[in-house]
GROMACS .gro file of C-alpha atoms in nm:
model
  146
    1ALA     CA    1  -3.877  -8.873 -10.712
    2THR     CA    2  -4.083  -9.093 -10.486
    3GLU     CA    3  -4.006  -9.274 -10.163
    4SER     CA    4  -4.040  -9.638 -10.137
    5GLY     CA    5  -3.828  -9.694  -9.820
    6THR     CA    6  -3.527  -9.867  -9.917
    7PRO     CA    7  -3.187  -9.711  -9.899
    8GLN     CA    8  -3.126  -9.724 -10.269
    9ASP     CA    9  -3.463  -9.578 -10.351
   10ASN     CA   10  -3.398  -9.291 -10.102
   11THR     CA   11  -3.043  -9.225 -10.260
   12SER     CA   12  -3.213  -9.241 -10.608
   13ALA     CA   13  -3.459  -8.985 -10.501
   14PHE     CA   14  -3.189  -8.754 -10.369
   15ILE     CA   15  -2.979  -8.777 -10.674
   16ALA     CA   16  -3.308  -8.709 -10.884
   17ASP     CA   17  -3.388  -8.411 -10.660
   18VAL     CA   18  -3.030  -8.258 -10.701
   19ARG     CA   19  -3.062  -8.313 -11.070
   20ASP     CA   20  -3.394  -8.138 -11.070
   21ILE     CA   21  -3.225  -7.832 -10.909
   22LYS     CA   22  -2.948  -7.838 -11.150
   23ASN     CA   23  -3.196  -7.841 -11.442
   24GLN     CA   24  -3.389  -7.549 -11.288
   25GLN     CA   25  -3.043  -7.371 -11.251
   26ASP     CA   26  -2.957  -7.430 -11.599
   27GLU     CA   27  -3.298  -7.289 -11.726
   28GLU     CA   28  -3.241  -6.977 -11.517
   29GLU     CA   29  -2.912  -6.914 -11.659
   30LYS     CA   30  -3.032  -6.944 -12.005
   31LYS     CA   31  -3.286  -6.685 -11.918
   32SER     CA   32  -3.045  -6.448 -11.772
   33ALA     CA   33  -2.863  -6.167 -11.949
   34SER     CA   34  -2.529  -6.246 -11.811
   35PRO     CA   35  -2.506  -6.640 -11.764
   36THR     CA   36  -2.268  -6.794 -11.498
   37ALA     CA   37  -2.113  -7.134 -11.474
   38SER     CA   38  -2.351  -7.410 -11.380
   39ILE     CA   39  -2.279  -7.661 -11.110
   40SER     CA   40  -2.204  -7.919 -11.388
   41ASP     CA   41  -1.952  -7.664 -11.545
   42GLN     CA   42  -1.788  -7.646 -11.201
   43SER     CA   43  -1.777  -8.001 -11.089
   44GLY     CA   44  -1.756  -8.208 -11.413
   45GLY     CA   45  -2.122  -8.282 -11.437
   46SER     CA   46  -2.169  -8.597 -11.229
   47GLY     CA   47  -2.468  -8.651 -11.000
   48TRP     CA   48  -2.244  -8.725 -10.698
   49GLU     CA   49  -2.055  -8.386 -10.742
   50ASP     CA   50  -2.385  -8.210 -10.760
   51ALA     CA   51  -2.489  -8.391 -10.435
   52VAL     CA   52  -2.177  -8.260 -10.272
   53HIS     CA   53  -2.252  -7.928 -10.366
   54VAL     CA   54  -2.600  -7.955 -10.203
   55ALA     CA   55  -2.420  -8.092  -9.892
   56ARG     CA   56  -2.186  -7.798  -9.870
   57ARG     CA   57  -2.483  -7.546  -9.822
   58SER     CA   58  -2.541  -7.401  -9.471
   59TYR     CA   59  -2.647  -7.671  -9.225
   60LYS     CA   60  -2.942  -7.462  -9.125
   61ASP     CA   61  -3.081  -7.453  -9.483
   62PRO     CA   62  -3.409  -7.656  -9.460
   63LEU     CA   63  -3.346  -7.778  -9.821
   64ARG     CA   64  -3.704  -7.726  -9.907
   65GLU     CA   65  -3.658  -7.764 -10.270
   66LEU     CA   66  -3.554  -8.132 -10.220
   67HIS     CA   67  -3.805  -8.424 -10.171
   68PRO     CA   68  -3.903  -8.451  -9.790
   69SER     CA   69  -3.704  -8.803  -9.747
   70SER     CA   70  -3.397  -8.621  -9.891
   71ALA     CA   71  -3.440  -8.283  -9.711
   72VAL     CA   72  -3.478  -8.467  -9.363
   73ILE     CA   73  -3.165  -8.680  -9.407
   74HIS     CA   74  -2.954  -8.401  -9.528
   75ALA     CA   75  -3.066  -8.088  -9.320
   76GLY     CA   76  -2.942  -7.986  -8.979
   77TYR     CA   77  -2.600  -8.123  -8.998
   78HIS     CA   78  -2.272  -8.062  -9.175
   79SER     CA   79  -1.978  -8.295  -9.162
   80ASP     CA   80  -1.710  -8.012  -9.117
   81LEU     CA   81  -1.880  -7.915  -8.779
   82SER     CA   82  -1.772  -8.260  -8.626
   83GLU     CA   83  -1.422  -8.362  -8.752
   84ARG     CA   84  -1.577  -8.466  -9.079
   85ALA     CA   85  -1.803  -8.742  -8.928
   86ILE     CA   86  -2.052  -8.859  -9.187
   87LYS     CA   87  -2.326  -8.905  -8.902
   88PRO     CA   88  -2.377  -8.667  -8.628
   89PRO     CA   89  -2.209  -8.777  -8.305
   90VAL     CA   90  -2.394  -8.821  -7.986
   91PHE     CA   91  -2.294  -8.512  -7.762
   92LYS     CA   92  -2.301  -8.617  -7.401
   93SER     CA   93  -2.158  -8.271  -7.281
   94SER     CA   94  -2.356  -8.100  -7.034
   95THR     CA   95  -2.150  -7.772  -7.060
   96PHE     CA   96  -1.963  -7.606  -7.337
   97VAL     CA   97  -1.623  -7.377  -7.342
   98PHE     CA   98  -1.630  -7.012  -7.382
   99ALA     CA   99  -1.332  -6.806  -7.500
  100THR     CA  100  -1.358  -6.570  -7.207
  101ALA     CA  101  -1.584  -6.536  -6.890
  102GLU     CA  102  -1.749  -6.241  -7.042
  103GLU     CA  103  -1.851  -6.439  -7.361
  104GLY     CA  104  -2.002  -6.710  -7.119
  105GLU     CA  105  -2.210  -6.445  -6.943
  106LEU     CA  106  -2.336  -6.312  -7.280
  107PHE     CA  107  -2.432  -6.654  -7.400
  108PHE     CA  108  -2.637  -6.716  -7.072
  109LYS     CA  109  -2.806  -6.365  -7.092
  110ARG     CA  110  -2.896  -6.455  -7.468
  111ALA     CA  111  -3.015  -6.783  -7.355
  112TYR     CA  112  -3.245  -6.674  -7.074
  113GLY     CA  113  -3.319  -6.342  -7.225
  114LEU     CA  114  -3.178  -6.145  -6.938
  115LYS     CA  115  -3.077  -5.756  -6.936
  116GLY     CA  116  -2.768  -5.721  -7.159
  117ASN     CA  117  -2.904  -5.966  -7.418
  118ASP     CA  118  -2.805  -5.852  -7.763
  119GLY     CA  119  -3.076  -6.048  -7.939
  120GLN     CA  120  -2.839  -6.293  -8.117
  121PRO     CA  121  -2.877  -6.680  -8.086
  122PRO     CA  122  -2.707  -6.795  -7.765
  123GLY     CA  123  -2.493  -7.056  -7.905
  124LEU     CA  124  -2.418  -7.356  -7.715
  125VAL     CA  125  -2.448  -7.296  -7.344
  126TYR     CA  126  -2.585  -7.569  -7.126
  127SER     CA  127  -2.750  -7.899  -7.228
  128ARG     CA  128  -3.077  -7.817  -7.043
  129LEU     CA  129  -3.109  -7.518  -7.276
  130ASN     CA  130  -2.971  -7.630  -7.594
  131ASN     CA  131  -2.763  -7.924  -7.724
  132PRO     CA  132  -2.613  -8.001  -8.079
  133ASN     CA  133  -2.828  -8.310  -8.110
  134VAL     CA  134  -3.144  -8.131  -8.032
  135GLU     CA  135  -3.058  -7.854  -8.271
  136ILE     CA  136  -2.988  -8.107  -8.534
  137ILE     CA  137  -3.341  -8.275  -8.476
  138GLU     CA  138  -3.512  -7.925  -8.469
  139ASP     CA  139  -3.355  -7.835  -8.816
  140LYS     CA  140  -3.437  -8.183  -8.962
  141LEU     CA  141  -3.812  -8.105  -8.836
  142VAL     CA  142  -3.802  -7.778  -8.999
  143SER     CA  143  -3.702  -7.928  -9.318
  144LEU     CA  144  -4.026  -8.114  -9.319
  145GLU     CA  145  -4.245  -7.819  -9.288
  146ARG     CA  146  -4.409  -7.733  -9.651
   0.00000   0.00000   0.00000
């Protein structure tokens, strides 16, 4: 798929990328000893259902098998994370809620690498440290790395 800049061309490139992925999966299924149902078998075979399947993957997936113009649009965000909004909302929050004070303490220890840090990602703590919009941009930039 090629990128020419118009929304229609970018949508066509995305659909072409999804179809390429589906064709690769179909080829792999034919080669395997125990074939499984393909995306087309599960969804009825339309390109849009295939696109929905790609959209339902983890929001942290860099989608490197897609054309860069498709990957950067779709990486880093999933509508289920924000009340099913198509576009990521602008988060103006400076602080975030914790289930308990102990959870908040652990998140700050993770964020600052303090003693008692368990090495897990910090989660959303405070906008000076991390913010959903910044994380979305970071994930989109990762999708462009080849």
